[in-house]
C-alpha positions as protocol buffer text, in pm:
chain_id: "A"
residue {
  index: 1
  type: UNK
  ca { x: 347 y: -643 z: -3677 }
}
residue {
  index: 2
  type: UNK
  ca { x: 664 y: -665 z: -3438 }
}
residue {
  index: 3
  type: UNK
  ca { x: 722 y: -1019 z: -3336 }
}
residue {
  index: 4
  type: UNK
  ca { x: 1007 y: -1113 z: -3044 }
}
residue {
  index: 5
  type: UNK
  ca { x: 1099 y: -1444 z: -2956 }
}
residue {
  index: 6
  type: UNK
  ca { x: 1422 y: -1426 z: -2755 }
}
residue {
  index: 7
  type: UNK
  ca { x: 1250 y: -1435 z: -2436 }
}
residue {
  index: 8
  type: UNK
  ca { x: 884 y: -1473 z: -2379 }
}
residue {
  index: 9
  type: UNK
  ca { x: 681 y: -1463 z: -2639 }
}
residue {
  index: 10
  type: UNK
  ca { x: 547 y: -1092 z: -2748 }
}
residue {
  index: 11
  type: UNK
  ca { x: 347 y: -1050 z: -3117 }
}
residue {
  index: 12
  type: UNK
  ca { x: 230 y: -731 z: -3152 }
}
residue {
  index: 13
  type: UNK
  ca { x: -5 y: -551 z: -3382 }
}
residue {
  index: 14
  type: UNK
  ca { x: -26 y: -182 z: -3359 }
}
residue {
  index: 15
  type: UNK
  ca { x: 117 y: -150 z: -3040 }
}
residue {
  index: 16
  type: UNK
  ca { x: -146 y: -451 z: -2892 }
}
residue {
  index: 17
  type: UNK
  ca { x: -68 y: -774 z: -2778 }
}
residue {
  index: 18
  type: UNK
  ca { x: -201 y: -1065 z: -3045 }
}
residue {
  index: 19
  type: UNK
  ca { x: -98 y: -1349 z: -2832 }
}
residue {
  index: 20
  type: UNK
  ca { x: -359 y: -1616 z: -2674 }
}
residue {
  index: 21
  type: UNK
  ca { x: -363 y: -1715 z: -2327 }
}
residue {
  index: 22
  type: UNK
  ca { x: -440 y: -2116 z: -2421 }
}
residue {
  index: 23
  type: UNK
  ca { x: -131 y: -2310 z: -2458 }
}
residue {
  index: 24
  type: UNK
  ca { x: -190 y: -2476 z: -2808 }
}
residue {
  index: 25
  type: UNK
  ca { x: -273 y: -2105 z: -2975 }
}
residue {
  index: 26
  type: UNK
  ca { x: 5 y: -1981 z: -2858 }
}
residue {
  index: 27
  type: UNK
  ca { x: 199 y: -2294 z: -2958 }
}
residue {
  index: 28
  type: UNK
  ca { x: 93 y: -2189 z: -3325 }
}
residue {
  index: 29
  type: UNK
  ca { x: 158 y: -1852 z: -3285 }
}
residue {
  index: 30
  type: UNK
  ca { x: 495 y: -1912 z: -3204 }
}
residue {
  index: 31
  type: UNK
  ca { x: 539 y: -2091 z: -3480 }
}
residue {
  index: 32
  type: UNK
  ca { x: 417 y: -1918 z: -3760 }
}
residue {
  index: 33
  type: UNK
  ca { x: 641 y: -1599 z: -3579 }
}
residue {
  index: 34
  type: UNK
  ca { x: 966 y: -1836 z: -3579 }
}
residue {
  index: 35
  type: UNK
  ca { x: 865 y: -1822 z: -3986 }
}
residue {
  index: 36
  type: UNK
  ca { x: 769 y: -1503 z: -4035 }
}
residue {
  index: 37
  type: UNK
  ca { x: 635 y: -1387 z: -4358 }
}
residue {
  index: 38
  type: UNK
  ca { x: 732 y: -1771 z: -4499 }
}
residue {
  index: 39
  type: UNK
  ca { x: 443 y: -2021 z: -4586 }
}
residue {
  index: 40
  type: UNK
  ca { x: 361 y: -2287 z: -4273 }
}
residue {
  index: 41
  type: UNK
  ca { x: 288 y: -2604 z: -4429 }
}
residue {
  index: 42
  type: UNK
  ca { x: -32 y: -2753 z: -4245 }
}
residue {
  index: 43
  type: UNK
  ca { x: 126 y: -3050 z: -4161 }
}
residue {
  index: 44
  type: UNK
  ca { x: 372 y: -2873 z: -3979 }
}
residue {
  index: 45
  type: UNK
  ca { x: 193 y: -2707 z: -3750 }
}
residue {
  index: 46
  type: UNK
  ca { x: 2 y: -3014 z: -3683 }
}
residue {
  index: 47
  type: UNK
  ca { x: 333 y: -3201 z: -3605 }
}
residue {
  index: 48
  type: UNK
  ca { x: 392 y: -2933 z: -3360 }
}
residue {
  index: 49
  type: UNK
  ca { x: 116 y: -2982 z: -3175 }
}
residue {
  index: 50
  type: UNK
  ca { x: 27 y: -3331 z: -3172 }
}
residue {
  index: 51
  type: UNK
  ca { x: 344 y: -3518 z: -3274 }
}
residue {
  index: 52
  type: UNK
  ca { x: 301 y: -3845 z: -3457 }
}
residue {
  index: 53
  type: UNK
  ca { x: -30 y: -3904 z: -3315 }
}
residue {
  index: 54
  type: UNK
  ca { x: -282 y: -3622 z: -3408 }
}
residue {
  index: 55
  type: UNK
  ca { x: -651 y: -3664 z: -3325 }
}
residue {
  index: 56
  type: UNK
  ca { x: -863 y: -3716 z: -3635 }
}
residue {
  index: 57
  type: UNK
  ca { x: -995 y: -3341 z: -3579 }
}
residue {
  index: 58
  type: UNK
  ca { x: -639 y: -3224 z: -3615 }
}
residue {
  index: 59
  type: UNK
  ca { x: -714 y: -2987 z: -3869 }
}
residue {
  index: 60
  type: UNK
  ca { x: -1037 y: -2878 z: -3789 }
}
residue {
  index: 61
  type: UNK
  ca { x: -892 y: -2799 z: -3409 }
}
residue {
  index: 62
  type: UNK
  ca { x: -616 y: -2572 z: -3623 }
}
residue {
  index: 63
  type: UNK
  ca { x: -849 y: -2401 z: -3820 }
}
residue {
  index: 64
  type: UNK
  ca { x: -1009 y: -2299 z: -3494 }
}
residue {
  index: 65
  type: UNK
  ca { x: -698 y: -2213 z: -3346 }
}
residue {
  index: 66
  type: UNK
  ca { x: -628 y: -1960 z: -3672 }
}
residue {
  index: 67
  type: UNK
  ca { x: -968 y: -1802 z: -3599 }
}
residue {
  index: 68
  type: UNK
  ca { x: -899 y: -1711 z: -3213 }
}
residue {
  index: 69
  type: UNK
  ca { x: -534 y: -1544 z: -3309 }
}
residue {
  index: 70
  type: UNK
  ca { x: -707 y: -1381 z: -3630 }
}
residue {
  index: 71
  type: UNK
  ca { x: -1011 y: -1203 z: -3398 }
}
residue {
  index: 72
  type: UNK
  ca { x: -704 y: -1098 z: -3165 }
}
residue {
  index: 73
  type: UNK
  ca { x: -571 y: -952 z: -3420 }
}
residue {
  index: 74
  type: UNK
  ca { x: -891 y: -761 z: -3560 }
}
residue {
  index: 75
  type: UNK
  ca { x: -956 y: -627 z: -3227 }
}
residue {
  index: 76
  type: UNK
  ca { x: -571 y: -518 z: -3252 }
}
residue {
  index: 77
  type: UNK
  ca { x: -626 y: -361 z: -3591 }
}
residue {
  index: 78
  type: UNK
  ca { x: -953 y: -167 z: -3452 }
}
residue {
  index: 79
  type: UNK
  ca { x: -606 y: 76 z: -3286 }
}
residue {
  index: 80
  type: UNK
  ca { x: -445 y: 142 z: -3594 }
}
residue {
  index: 81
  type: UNK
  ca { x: -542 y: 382 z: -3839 }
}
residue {
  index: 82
  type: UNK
  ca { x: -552 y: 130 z: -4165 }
}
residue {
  index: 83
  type: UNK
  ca { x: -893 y: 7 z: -4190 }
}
residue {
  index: 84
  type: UNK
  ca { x: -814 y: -159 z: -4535 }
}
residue {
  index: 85
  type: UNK
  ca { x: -578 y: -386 z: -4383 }
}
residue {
  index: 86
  type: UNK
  ca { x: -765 y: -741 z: -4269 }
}
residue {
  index: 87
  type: UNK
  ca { x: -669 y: -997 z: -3973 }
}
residue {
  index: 88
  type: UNK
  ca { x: -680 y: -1274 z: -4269 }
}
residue {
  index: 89
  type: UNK
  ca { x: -415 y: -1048 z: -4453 }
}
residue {
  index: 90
  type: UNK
  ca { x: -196 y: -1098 z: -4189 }
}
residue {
  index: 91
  type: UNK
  ca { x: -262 y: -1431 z: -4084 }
}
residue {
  index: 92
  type: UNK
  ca { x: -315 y: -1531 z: -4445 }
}
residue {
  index: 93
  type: UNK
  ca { x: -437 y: -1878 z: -4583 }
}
residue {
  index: 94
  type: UNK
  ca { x: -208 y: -1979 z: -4858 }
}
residue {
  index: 95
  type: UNK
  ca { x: -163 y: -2310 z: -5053 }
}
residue {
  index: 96
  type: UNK
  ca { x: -78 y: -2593 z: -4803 }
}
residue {
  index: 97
  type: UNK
  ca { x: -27 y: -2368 z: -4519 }
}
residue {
  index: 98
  type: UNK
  ca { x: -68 y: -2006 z: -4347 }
}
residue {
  index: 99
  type: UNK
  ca { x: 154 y: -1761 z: -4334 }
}
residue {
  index: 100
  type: UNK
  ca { x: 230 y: -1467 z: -4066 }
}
residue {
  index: 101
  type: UNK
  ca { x: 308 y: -1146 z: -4249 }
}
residue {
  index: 102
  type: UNK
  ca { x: 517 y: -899 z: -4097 }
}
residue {
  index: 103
  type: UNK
  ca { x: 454 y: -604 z: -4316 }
}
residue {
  index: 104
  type: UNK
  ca { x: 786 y: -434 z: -4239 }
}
residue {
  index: 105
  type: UNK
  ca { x: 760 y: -512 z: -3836 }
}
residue {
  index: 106
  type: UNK
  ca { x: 1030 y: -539 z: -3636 }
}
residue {
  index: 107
  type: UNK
  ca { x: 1141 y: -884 z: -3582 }
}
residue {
  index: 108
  type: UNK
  ca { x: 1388 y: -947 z: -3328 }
}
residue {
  index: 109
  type: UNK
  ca { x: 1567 y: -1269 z: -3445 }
}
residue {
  index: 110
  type: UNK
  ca { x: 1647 y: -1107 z: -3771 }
}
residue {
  index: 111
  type: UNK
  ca { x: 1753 y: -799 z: -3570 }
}
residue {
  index: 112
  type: UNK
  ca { x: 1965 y: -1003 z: -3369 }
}
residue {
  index: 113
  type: UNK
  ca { x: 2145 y: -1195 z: -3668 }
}
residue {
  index: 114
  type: UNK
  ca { x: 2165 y: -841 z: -3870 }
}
residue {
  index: 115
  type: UNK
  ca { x: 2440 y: -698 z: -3559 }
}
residue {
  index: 116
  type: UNK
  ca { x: 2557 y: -1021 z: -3482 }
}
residue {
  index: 117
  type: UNK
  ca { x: 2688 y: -1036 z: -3844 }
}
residue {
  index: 118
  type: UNK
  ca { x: 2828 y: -709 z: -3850 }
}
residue {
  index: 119
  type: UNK
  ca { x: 3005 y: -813 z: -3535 }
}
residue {
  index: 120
  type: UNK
  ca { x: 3174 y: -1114 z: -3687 }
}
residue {
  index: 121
  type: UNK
  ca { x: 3272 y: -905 z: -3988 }
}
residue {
  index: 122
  type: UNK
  ca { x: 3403 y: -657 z: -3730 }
}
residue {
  index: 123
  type: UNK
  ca { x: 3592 y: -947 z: -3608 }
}
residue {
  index: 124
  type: UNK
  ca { x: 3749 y: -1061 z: -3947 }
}
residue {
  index: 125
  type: UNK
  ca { x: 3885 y: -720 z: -4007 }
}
residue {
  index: 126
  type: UNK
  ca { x: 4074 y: -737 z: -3661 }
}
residue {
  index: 127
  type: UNK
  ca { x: 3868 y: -460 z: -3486 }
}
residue {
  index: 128
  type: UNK
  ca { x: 3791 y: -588 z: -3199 }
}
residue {
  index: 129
  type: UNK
  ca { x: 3664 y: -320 z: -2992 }
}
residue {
  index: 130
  type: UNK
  ca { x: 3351 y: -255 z: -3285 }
}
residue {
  index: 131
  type: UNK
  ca { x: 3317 y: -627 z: -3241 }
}
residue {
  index: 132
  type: UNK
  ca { x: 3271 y: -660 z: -2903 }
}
residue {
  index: 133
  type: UNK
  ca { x: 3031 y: -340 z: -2946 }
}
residue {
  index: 134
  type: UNK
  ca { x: 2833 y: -490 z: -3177 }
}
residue {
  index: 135
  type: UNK
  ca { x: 2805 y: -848 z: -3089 }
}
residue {
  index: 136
  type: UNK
  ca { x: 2711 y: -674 z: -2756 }
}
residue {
  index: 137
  type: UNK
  ca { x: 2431 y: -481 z: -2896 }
}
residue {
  index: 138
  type: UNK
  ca { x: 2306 y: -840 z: -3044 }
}
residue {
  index: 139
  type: UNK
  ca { x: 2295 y: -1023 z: -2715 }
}
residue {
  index: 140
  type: UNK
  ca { x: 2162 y: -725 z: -2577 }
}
residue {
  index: 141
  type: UNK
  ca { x: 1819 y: -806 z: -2773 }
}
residue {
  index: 142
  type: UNK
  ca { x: 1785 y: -1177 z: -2576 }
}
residue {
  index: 143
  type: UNK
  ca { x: 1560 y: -1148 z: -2252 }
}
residue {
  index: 144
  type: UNK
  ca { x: 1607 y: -1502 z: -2100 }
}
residue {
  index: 145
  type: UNK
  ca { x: 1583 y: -1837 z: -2319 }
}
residue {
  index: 146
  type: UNK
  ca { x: 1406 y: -1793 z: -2670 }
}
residue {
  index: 147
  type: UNK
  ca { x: 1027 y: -1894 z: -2626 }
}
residue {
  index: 148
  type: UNK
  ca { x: 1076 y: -1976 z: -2258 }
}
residue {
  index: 149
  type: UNK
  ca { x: 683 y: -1954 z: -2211 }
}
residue {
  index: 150
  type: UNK
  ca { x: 601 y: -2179 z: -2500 }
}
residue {
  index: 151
  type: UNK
  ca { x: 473 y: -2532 z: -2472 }
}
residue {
  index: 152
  type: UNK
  ca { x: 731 y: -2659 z: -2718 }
}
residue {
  index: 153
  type: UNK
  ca { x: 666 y: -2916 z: -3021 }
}
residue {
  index: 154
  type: UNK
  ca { x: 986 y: -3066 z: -3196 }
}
residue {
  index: 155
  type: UNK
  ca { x: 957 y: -2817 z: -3454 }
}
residue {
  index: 156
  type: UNK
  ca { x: 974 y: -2497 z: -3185 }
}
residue {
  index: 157
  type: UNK
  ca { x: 1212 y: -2688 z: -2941 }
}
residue {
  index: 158
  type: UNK
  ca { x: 1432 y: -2768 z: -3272 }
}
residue {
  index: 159
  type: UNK
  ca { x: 1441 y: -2382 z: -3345 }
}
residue {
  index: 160
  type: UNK
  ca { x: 1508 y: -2282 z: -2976 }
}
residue {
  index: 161
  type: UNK
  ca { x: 1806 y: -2500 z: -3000 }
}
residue {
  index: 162
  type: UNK
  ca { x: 1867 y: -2346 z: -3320 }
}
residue {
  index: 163
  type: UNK
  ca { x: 1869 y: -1996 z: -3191 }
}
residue {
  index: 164
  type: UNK
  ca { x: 2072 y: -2048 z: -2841 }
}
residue {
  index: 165
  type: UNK
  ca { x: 2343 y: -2179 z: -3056 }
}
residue {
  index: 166
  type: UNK
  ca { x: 2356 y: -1854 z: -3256 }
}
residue {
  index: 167
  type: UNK
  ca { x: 2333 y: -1635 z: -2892 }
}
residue {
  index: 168
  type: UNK
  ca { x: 2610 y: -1891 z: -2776 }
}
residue {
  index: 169
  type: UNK
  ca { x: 2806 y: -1837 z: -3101 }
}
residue {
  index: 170
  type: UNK
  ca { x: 2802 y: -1459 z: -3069 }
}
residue {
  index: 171
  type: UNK
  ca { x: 2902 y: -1481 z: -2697 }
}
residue {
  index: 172
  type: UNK
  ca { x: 3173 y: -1673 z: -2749 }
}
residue {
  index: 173
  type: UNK
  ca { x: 3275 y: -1399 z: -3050 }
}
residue {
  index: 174
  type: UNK
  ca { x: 3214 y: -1080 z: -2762 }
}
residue {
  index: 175
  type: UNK
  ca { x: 3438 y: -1297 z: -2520 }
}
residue {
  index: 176
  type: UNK
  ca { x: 3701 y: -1314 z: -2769 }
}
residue {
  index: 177
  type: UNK
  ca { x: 3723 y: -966 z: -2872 }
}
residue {
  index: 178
  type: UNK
  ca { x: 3721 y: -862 z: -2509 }
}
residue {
  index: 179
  type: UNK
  ca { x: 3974 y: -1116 z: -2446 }
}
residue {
  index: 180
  type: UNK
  ca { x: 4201 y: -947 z: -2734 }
}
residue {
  index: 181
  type: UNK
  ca { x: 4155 y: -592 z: -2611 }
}
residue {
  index: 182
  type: UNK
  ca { x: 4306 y: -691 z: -2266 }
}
residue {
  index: 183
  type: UNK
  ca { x: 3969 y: -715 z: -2060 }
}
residue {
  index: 184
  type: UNK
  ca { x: 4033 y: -1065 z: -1887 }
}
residue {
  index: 185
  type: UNK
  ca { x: 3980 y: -898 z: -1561 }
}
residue {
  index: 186
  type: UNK
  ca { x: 3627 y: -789 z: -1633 }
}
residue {
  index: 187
  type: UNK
  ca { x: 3507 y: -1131 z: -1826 }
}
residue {
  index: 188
  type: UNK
  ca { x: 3587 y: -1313 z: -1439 }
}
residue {
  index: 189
  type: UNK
  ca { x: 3263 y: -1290 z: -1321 }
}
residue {
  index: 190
  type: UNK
  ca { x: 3095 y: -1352 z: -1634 }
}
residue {
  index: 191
  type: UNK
  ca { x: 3271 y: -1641 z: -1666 }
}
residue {
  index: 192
  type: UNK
  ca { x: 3239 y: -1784 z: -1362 }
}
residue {
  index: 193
  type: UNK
  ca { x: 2825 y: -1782 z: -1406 }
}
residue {
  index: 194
  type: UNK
  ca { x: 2912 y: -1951 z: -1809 }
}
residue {
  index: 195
  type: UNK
  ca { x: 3108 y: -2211 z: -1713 }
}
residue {
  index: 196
  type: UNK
  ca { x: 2921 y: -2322 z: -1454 }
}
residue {
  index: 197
  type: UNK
  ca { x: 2538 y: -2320 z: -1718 }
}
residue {
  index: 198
  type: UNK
  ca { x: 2753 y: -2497 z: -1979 }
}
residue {
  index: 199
  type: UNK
  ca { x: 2956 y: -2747 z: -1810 }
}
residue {
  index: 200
  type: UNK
  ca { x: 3105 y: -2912 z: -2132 }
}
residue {
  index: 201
  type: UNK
  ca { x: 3151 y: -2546 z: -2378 }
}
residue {
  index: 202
  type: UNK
  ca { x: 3495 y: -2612 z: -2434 }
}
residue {
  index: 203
  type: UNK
  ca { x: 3565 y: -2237 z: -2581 }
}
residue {
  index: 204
  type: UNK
  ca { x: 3420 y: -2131 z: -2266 }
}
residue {
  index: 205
  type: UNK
  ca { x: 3631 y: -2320 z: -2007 }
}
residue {
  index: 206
  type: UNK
  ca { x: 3896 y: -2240 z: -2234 }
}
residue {
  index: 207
  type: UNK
  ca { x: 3828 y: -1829 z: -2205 }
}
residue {
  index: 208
  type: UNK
  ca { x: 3776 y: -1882 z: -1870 }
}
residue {
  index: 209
  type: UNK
  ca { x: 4155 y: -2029 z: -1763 }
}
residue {
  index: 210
  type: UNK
  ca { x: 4293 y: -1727 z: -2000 }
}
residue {
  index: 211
  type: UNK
  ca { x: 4124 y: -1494 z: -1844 }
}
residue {
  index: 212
  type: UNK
  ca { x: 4209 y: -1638 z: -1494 }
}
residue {
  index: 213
  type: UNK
  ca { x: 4588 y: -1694 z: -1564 }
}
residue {
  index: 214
  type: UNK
  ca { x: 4617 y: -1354 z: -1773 }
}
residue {
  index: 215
  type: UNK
  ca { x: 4490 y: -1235 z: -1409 }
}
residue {
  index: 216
  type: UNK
  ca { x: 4736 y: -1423 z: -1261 }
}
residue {
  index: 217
  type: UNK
  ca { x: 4528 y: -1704 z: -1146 }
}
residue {
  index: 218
  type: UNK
  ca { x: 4737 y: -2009 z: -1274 }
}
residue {
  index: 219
  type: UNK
  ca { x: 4680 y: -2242 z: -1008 }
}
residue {
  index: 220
  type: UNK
  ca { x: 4217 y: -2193 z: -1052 }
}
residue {
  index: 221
  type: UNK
  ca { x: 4294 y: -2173 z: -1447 }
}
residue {
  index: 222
  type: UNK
  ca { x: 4445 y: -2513 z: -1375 }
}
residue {
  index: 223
  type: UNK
  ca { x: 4165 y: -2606 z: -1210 }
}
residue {
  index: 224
  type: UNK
  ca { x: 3913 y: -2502 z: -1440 }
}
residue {
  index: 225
  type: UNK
  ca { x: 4058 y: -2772 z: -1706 }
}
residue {
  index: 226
  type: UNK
  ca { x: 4070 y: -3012 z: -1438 }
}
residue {
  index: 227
  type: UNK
  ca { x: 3703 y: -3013 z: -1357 }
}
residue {
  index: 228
  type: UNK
  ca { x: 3601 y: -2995 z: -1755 }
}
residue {
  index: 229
  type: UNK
  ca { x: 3832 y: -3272 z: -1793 }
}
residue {
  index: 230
  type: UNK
  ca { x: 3649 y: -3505 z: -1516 }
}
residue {
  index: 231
  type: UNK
  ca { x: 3293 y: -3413 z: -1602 }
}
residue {
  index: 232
  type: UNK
  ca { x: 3361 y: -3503 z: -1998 }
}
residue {
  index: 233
  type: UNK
  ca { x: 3540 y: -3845 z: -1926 }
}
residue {
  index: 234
  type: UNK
  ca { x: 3280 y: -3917 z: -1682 }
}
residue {
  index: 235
  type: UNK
  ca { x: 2976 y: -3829 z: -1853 }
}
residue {
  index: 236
  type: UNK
  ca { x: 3079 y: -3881 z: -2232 }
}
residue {
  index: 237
  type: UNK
  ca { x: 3381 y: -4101 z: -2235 }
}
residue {
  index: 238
  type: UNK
  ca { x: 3610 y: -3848 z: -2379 }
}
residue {
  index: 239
  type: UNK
  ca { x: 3909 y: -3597 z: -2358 }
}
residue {
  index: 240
  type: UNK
  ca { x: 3960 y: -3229 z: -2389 }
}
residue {
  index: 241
  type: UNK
  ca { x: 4026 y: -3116 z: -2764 }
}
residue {
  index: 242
  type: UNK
  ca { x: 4357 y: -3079 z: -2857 }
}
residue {
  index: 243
  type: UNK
  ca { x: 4331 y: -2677 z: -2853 }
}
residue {
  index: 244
  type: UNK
  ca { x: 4218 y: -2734 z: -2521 }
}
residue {
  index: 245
  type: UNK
  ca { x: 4505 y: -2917 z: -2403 }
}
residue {
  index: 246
  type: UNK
  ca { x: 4777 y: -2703 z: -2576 }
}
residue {
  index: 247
  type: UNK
  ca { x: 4605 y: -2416 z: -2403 }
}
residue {
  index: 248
  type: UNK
  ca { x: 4655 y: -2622 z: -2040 }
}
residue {
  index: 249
  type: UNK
  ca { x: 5033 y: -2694 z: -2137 }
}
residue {
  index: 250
  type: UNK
  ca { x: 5122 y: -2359 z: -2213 }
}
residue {
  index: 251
  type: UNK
  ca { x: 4976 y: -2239 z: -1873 }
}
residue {
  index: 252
  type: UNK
  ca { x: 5167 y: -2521 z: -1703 }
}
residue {
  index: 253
  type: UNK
  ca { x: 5494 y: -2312 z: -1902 }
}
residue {
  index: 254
  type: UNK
  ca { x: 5356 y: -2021 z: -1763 }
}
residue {
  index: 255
  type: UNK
  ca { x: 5301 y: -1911 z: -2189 }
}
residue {
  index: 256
  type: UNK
  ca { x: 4964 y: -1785 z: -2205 }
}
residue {
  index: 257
  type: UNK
  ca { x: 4807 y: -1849 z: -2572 }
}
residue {
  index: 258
  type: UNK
  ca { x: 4601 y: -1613 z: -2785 }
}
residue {
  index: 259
  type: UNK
  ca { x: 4293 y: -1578 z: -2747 }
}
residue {
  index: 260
  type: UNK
  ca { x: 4225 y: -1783 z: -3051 }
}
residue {
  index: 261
  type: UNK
  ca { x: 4405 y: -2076 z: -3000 }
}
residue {
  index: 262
  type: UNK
  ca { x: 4249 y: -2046 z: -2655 }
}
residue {
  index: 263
  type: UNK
  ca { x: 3932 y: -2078 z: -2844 }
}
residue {
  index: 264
  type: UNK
  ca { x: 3978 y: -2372 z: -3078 }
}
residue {
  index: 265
  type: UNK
  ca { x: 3699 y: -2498 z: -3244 }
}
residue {
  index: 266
  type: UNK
  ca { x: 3479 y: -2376 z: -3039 }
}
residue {
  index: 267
  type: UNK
  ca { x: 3342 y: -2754 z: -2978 }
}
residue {
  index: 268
  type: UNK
  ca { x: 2992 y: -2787 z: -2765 }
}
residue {
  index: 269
  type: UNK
  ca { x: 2973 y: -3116 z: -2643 }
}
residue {
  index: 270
  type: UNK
  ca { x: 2611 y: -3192 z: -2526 }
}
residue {
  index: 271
  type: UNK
  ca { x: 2492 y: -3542 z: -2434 }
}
């Protein structure tokens, strides 16, 4: 089975789609592929739908819901060539819960932390151009925002968080190797789009005025501080980190910083 979730949802079983058109299937579909091959407790997957107020047919409704995915999937399995293999083997009923094996499918989340991690290590050992490769070839697996036609739960809105953090992580990581390997005048226009979707990423804003005044842009890198400076003061009450402001002094002395003390912490300051 080859599950992706960095995008729309797409759960495949030999080459065939398994997912439901009805919004609460789907809904546990998606969650049982966030969890792949890992026990679902019941409960959780009634959380998910319902909240803190299920109906008193909660579980009966789920155990329908496990039936329509599991006779998509046996029509799915009627393409493949193992007849041994059963839709309740792969949408199994364990202990307390079900559980969505994989059986050695591709699953794009892992995918993406498998490069992503060779990236960093890339990173670590100072070679920045296999970084930037491979924390390219990570991002490159994302199609839009994870589950973006899910009706979300907490649970699946908790992991979508969960997961844009690690794409924004490993963007952050690609900007900083390009940064190192002189490439400020190609990150501009990327930039310019990031700054302006995450208007209080600090490491972003602060990528963005190195790669402006490295382009000799001083007066707009300026500016770019400016403006982060204004919209977290007036919408949280607070100041630029301290990296943050180093990195705006030294431009002022016309003494560009690296591009990891441009970075910082790499703070995200959400409301």
């Amino acid at each position: 089975m080859d599950i992706e979730v960095l995008g729309a949802l797409s759960v495949r079983e030999h080459g065939v789609s398994v997912v439901p058109t009805a919004p609460k299937p789907r809904q546990v579909l998606a969650l049982l592929a966030l969890n792949a091959d890992q026990v679902v407790p019941v409960a959780a997957l009634v959380d998910e739908l319902w909240g803190e107020k299920p109906p008193r047919s909660a579980r009966t409704t789920l155990q329908t819901y496990v039936l329509q995915l599991r006779e998509l999937m046996a029509q799915a399995l009627a393409h493949g060539p193992d007849e041994r293999c059963t839709a309740k083997d792969i949408l199994a009923t364990v202990p307390g819960g079900y559980r969505l094996q994989t059986r050695g499918g591709h699953v794009d989340y892992r995918e993406f932390d498998q490069r992503a991690g060779l990236g960093y290590r890339a990173m670590d050992a100072e070679d920045y151009a296999g970084a930037a490769r491979r924390l390219a070839d990570a991002l490159a697996l994302w199609n839009g925002q994870a589950l973006t036609d899910i009706q979300a739960g907490l649970r699946i809105d908790t992991e979508v968080k969960r997961l844009e953090e690690a794409r924004l992580c490993a963007l952050d990581q690609r900007i900083e190797a390009d940064l190192r390997l002189g490439r400020h005048r190609e990150l501009l226009s990327e930039l310019t789009v990031l700054v302006n979707q995450y208007r209080m990423h600090e490491s972003l804003h602060g990528q963005f005025m190195l790669a402006l005044h490295r382009s000799g842009r001083r007066g707009e890198a300026l500016n770019v501080y400016q403006r982060l400076r204004s919209t977290l003061v007036h919408e949280l009450g607070l100041e630029p980190s301290a990296a943050l402001s180093r990195l705006q002094r030294s431009i002022l002395m016309a003494r560009p910083e690296t591009p990891a003390a441009a970075g910082g912490s790499g703070r995200l300051v959400t409301r």
